[in-house]
Amino acid sequence: MHQAAPRTPKYLADYALPDHLIEEVELDFKLDPTATRVAAKLRLRPNPKVAPGGRPLVLHGENLTLLSLALDRKPLEAEDYDLRETTLTIPEVPGRPFTLDIVTVCNPEANAALSGLYRSSGTYCTQCEPEGFRRITYFIDRPDALAVYTVRIEADRDEAPVLLSNGNPMEQADVPGTNRHYAVWHDPFPKPSYLFALVGGNLASVSDSFTTASGRKVALNIYVEPGKQDCCDWAMKSVKRSMRWDEERFGREYDLDVFNIVAVSDFNMGAMENKGLNVFNDKLILARPDTASDADYASIDGVIAHEYFHNWTGDRVTCRDWFQLCLKEGLTVFRDQEYTSDTRTGPVNRIASVRMLKTHQFPEDAGPLAHPVRPASFIEINNFYTATVYEKGAELCRMLQTLLGREGFRKALDLYFERHDGEAVTVEDFVEAMADVSGRDLSQFMRWYTQSGTPELACSLDYDPHTKTAHLRVSQVVAPTPDQNKKEPMHIPLKLGLLGANGDDLPLVLEDGTALEDGLLEVTEREHVFTFRDIPSPPTPSLLRDFSAPVRLTTSLDADQIEFLMMHDSDPFNRWQAAQTYATNLLTAAAQPDGDAASGKEAVRLAKALGTTASEEALHPAYRAEFLKLPSESDIARELARDVDPDAVWQAGETLRATVGRTARPTLTDLYTSLAPSGPFSPDPEEAGRRALRNAALDLLVATGDASEIERAFTHYREASNMTDAITALSILSHLDAPHRDEALQHFYTRWENEPLVLDKWFAVQARAARNDSVETVQALLSHPKFSLKNPNRVRAVIASFAQANPTGFNRADGGGYDFLASAALEIDRFNPHLAARLLGAFESWRILEPKRQASAQATLQRLATQELSTDSYEIVNKTLGRA
Ligand code: BES
Ligand code: ZN
């Protein structure tokens, strides 16, 4: 089913206020699998901010059957309105308040796009962000149209005993003389349509309550498929932890009588912040020690926090238009990162966030899909829920906090909420609150929102023994991106330290006597020289501490200095970064056509340093584990930036891992043995950290290729008492050609074939395995009886895992990986464009590959471009080719 969809860009510069306002909405749903009837009563009025004069009323609508339409109760005839594929226009409406009654029918069962009202395992549910509400009724479906909603839902009592919508429950009763019942919900907070939600189904629930700081009692419910109630404890704890944290850290209280969460198994994204009724992909709710890994527990905690935090950053204060998406997403990611740092292990979380940024956002910013944190145009908004908007957007909030200080940032956020509660606003409104509270001029900082591309920051340090001064030379440049040629210098907070000969931080005093208490410099020009005085001996600079800005840093440090930082830096992030930099330098050299294998003297030296750090008892085990995770294939490809041969990158990594494994073997073996689990399982950061360290040690031991270590991995699998250990061992074995591999995979399948979320792990492990036959493997997995293209989690487990996490397989020299992805995405594109377009994002870095693979990826993309594509996929394919 292909829609003749518009392919022309929309521009931020074209923003215009809505001609009409919707003040109140009453919705009446009669749920039915194939013909759900929706009666909408809208109270509208002309927008007083728009010049008067009979403007037509234009409503959005898609895939709807219109049954009737009445204005001020008077039925309209076909000639009174203009019904098109995606709009309903009433040319003549009153210049005063009026009502519109619209009755439509939609088909939830046939909705495989999972946008609007659809069914997931029999449960009726909705996804309206960004433009799904128009698939439920005709509406002014844009985020600056805020209305108060009352929703009545009627359904078969057996089919849908649970009926939920936003806000507070008002009424629930049977419809006398029928097998049907209904519920009424009212949400007192005006909201845009994208935050609307409805759920109806046969669901079980787990309940608890939370008393807010001001003493209001809130009912908490998590709704899941019956039988899954024992998998909700962790999620419920996260809800309460998030609610408390937002009160303590940002003074934000919850505002309704109930907070409901529903877990569904078919969901395009992770989760959605609908007011008072968050809907989640069930993989981000359900957890039990035997089914969920530590990584799962951590993402459940983070995503619950994220969606909950949207209640203020997104729901109470929302976006004027979709160009402002970072206003809610970047800020809310920043808030969930801060939550995780405060409630788990700060530095480890910072490392994880930066890894994420560099793995996903840096390539985006360096490739054909580069766009600013606030894009100036888009064809399909669904394609702009990107790493740039989210991850870089969060970094911009972090930089503001760094520049204003934690207290100043908190005050500025308070002012932002005070000024804009109940409004739909812009990035300017947000930054203005920051500027007003701090008295700072943030006009240059605004470039972070409007300029795409990752700034390159080059730093070098000279020491003058006569004057005892150190000169730090800093220069910045933003290379042109396909969307923007000319770039202006940025306002960059640069945190640093200077380490003295014994590794301690030296006091930082500038030439003019200013002491840098917080070690913060501000780079605003293209070039700066900062002079530090009273430096007794040549210092080692630790630059960009805590990753204080989303830039690429280049320095003139040699291997000795990097090793020195690796051993001594007081900034935990930079200490880890030093180890990564050291390894990256070895790996990029080794992955060049005539490079030296990463097994020489330098590799041995790295191995020793890593072994030392990994066994430093004073450090958190989770932090130590990060040192043992060597740079990934995508890290190396990104650093190489051109002529990348994924096989050479993989080989370099294997060689280095083997060298580290062999050199540090005694230490790693000790760690493996001493960290064996003792008590019962707990998902807390302490225990999870021990498992992470032990599993990272195991991974390097197996990398030696030694038969006894492979045996160790197999034993690890067999004796695993939790999913973290089981899936780690399975993943390690999956790359090998040992009989243990097949045995473990078979065992895992037999044990978990009826647990969809665990079975996804089985699919994903195989799709990620770096083996010669991986294209054939994923192709075969598509024909597995348990595979379905209709379930996004399953699709991601196989297709996205392969395309995004199996570089040698996806980039196989004969182009087989590219063809596989293209044809799978094309098939999915016919019914779920959003999902298909996301999968096609895997092509974004094709231009950094060596010529042969480039040609083959390009040919595949060109072939795709000749096909009939959804708007979503059209935009990705053409922009990736450099056309749109
Ligand atoms: N508002 C989004 C969900 C969303 C994304 C709806 C795209 C429609 C289109 C939600 O708040 C979100 O950002 N979810 C993330 C997880 C989050 C922790 C970053 C997701 O779903 O991946
Ligand atoms: Zn979000």
mmCIF file of C-alpha atoms and ligand atoms in Angstrom, residues 127 129 269-273 303 306-307 310 328-329 385 390, ligand 1:
data_model
loop_
_atom_site.group_PDB
_atom_site.id
_atom_site.type_symbol
_atom_site.label_atom_id
_atom_site.label_comp_id
_atom_site.label_asym_id
_atom_site.label_seq_id
_atom_site.Cartn_x
_atom_site.Cartn_y
_atom_site.Cartn_z
ATOM 1 C CA GLN A 127 1.449 5.962 18.871
ATOM 2 C CA GLU A 129 4.224 11.255 17.918
ATOM 3 C CA MET A 269 10.597 2.951 19.184
ATOM 4 C CA GLY A 270 11.714 2.385 22.752
ATOM 5 C CA ALA A 271 8.941 4.209 24.582
ATOM 6 C CA MET A 272 6.610 7.219 24.433
ATOM 7 C CA GLU A 273 5.868 9.923 26.979
ATOM 8 C CA VAL A 303 14.224 4.878 29.518
ATOM 9 C CA HIS A 306 13.559 9.557 30.298
ATOM 10 C CA GLU A 307 9.855 9.190 29.551
ATOM 11 C CA HIS A 310 9.303 14.361 29.674
ATOM 12 C CA LYS A 328 12.370 18.202 24.534
ATOM 13 C CA GLU A 329 14.564 15.288 23.408
ATOM 14 C CA TYR A 385 14.735 11.516 15.683
ATOM 15 C CA TYR A 390 19.150 13.457 20.885
HETATM 16 N N1 BES B 1 9.329 10.823 22.242
HETATM 17 C C1 BES B 1 10.179 9.715 22.072
HETATM 18 C C2 BES B 1 9.530 8.571 21.350
HETATM 19 C C3 BES B 1 9.367 8.764 19.877
HETATM 20 C C4 BES B 1 10.443 8.805 19.055
HETATM 21 C C5 BES B 1 8.139 8.859 19.300
HETATM 22 C C6 BES B 1 10.273 8.936 17.679
HETATM 23 C C7 BES B 1 7.975 9.008 17.957
HETATM 24 C C8 BES B 1 9.045 9.043 17.131
HETATM 25 C C9 BES B 1 10.679 9.176 23.410
HETATM 26 O O1 BES B 1 10.690 10.088 24.435
HETATM 27 C C10 BES B 1 12.081 8.745 23.200
HETATM 28 O O2 BES B 1 12.910 9.579 22.966
HETATM 29 N N2 BES B 1 12.345 7.453 23.263
HETATM 30 C C11 BES B 1 13.629 6.885 22.985
HETATM 31 C C12 BES B 1 14.296 6.390 24.226
HETATM 32 C C13 BES B 1 14.978 7.462 24.993
HETATM 33 C C14 BES B 1 15.556 6.922 26.282
HETATM 34 C C15 BES B 1 16.069 8.153 24.230
HETATM 35 C C16 BES B 1 13.366 5.731 22.051
HETATM 36 O O3 BES B 1 12.216 5.373 21.873
HETATM 37 O O4 BES B 1 14.322 5.208 21.487
#
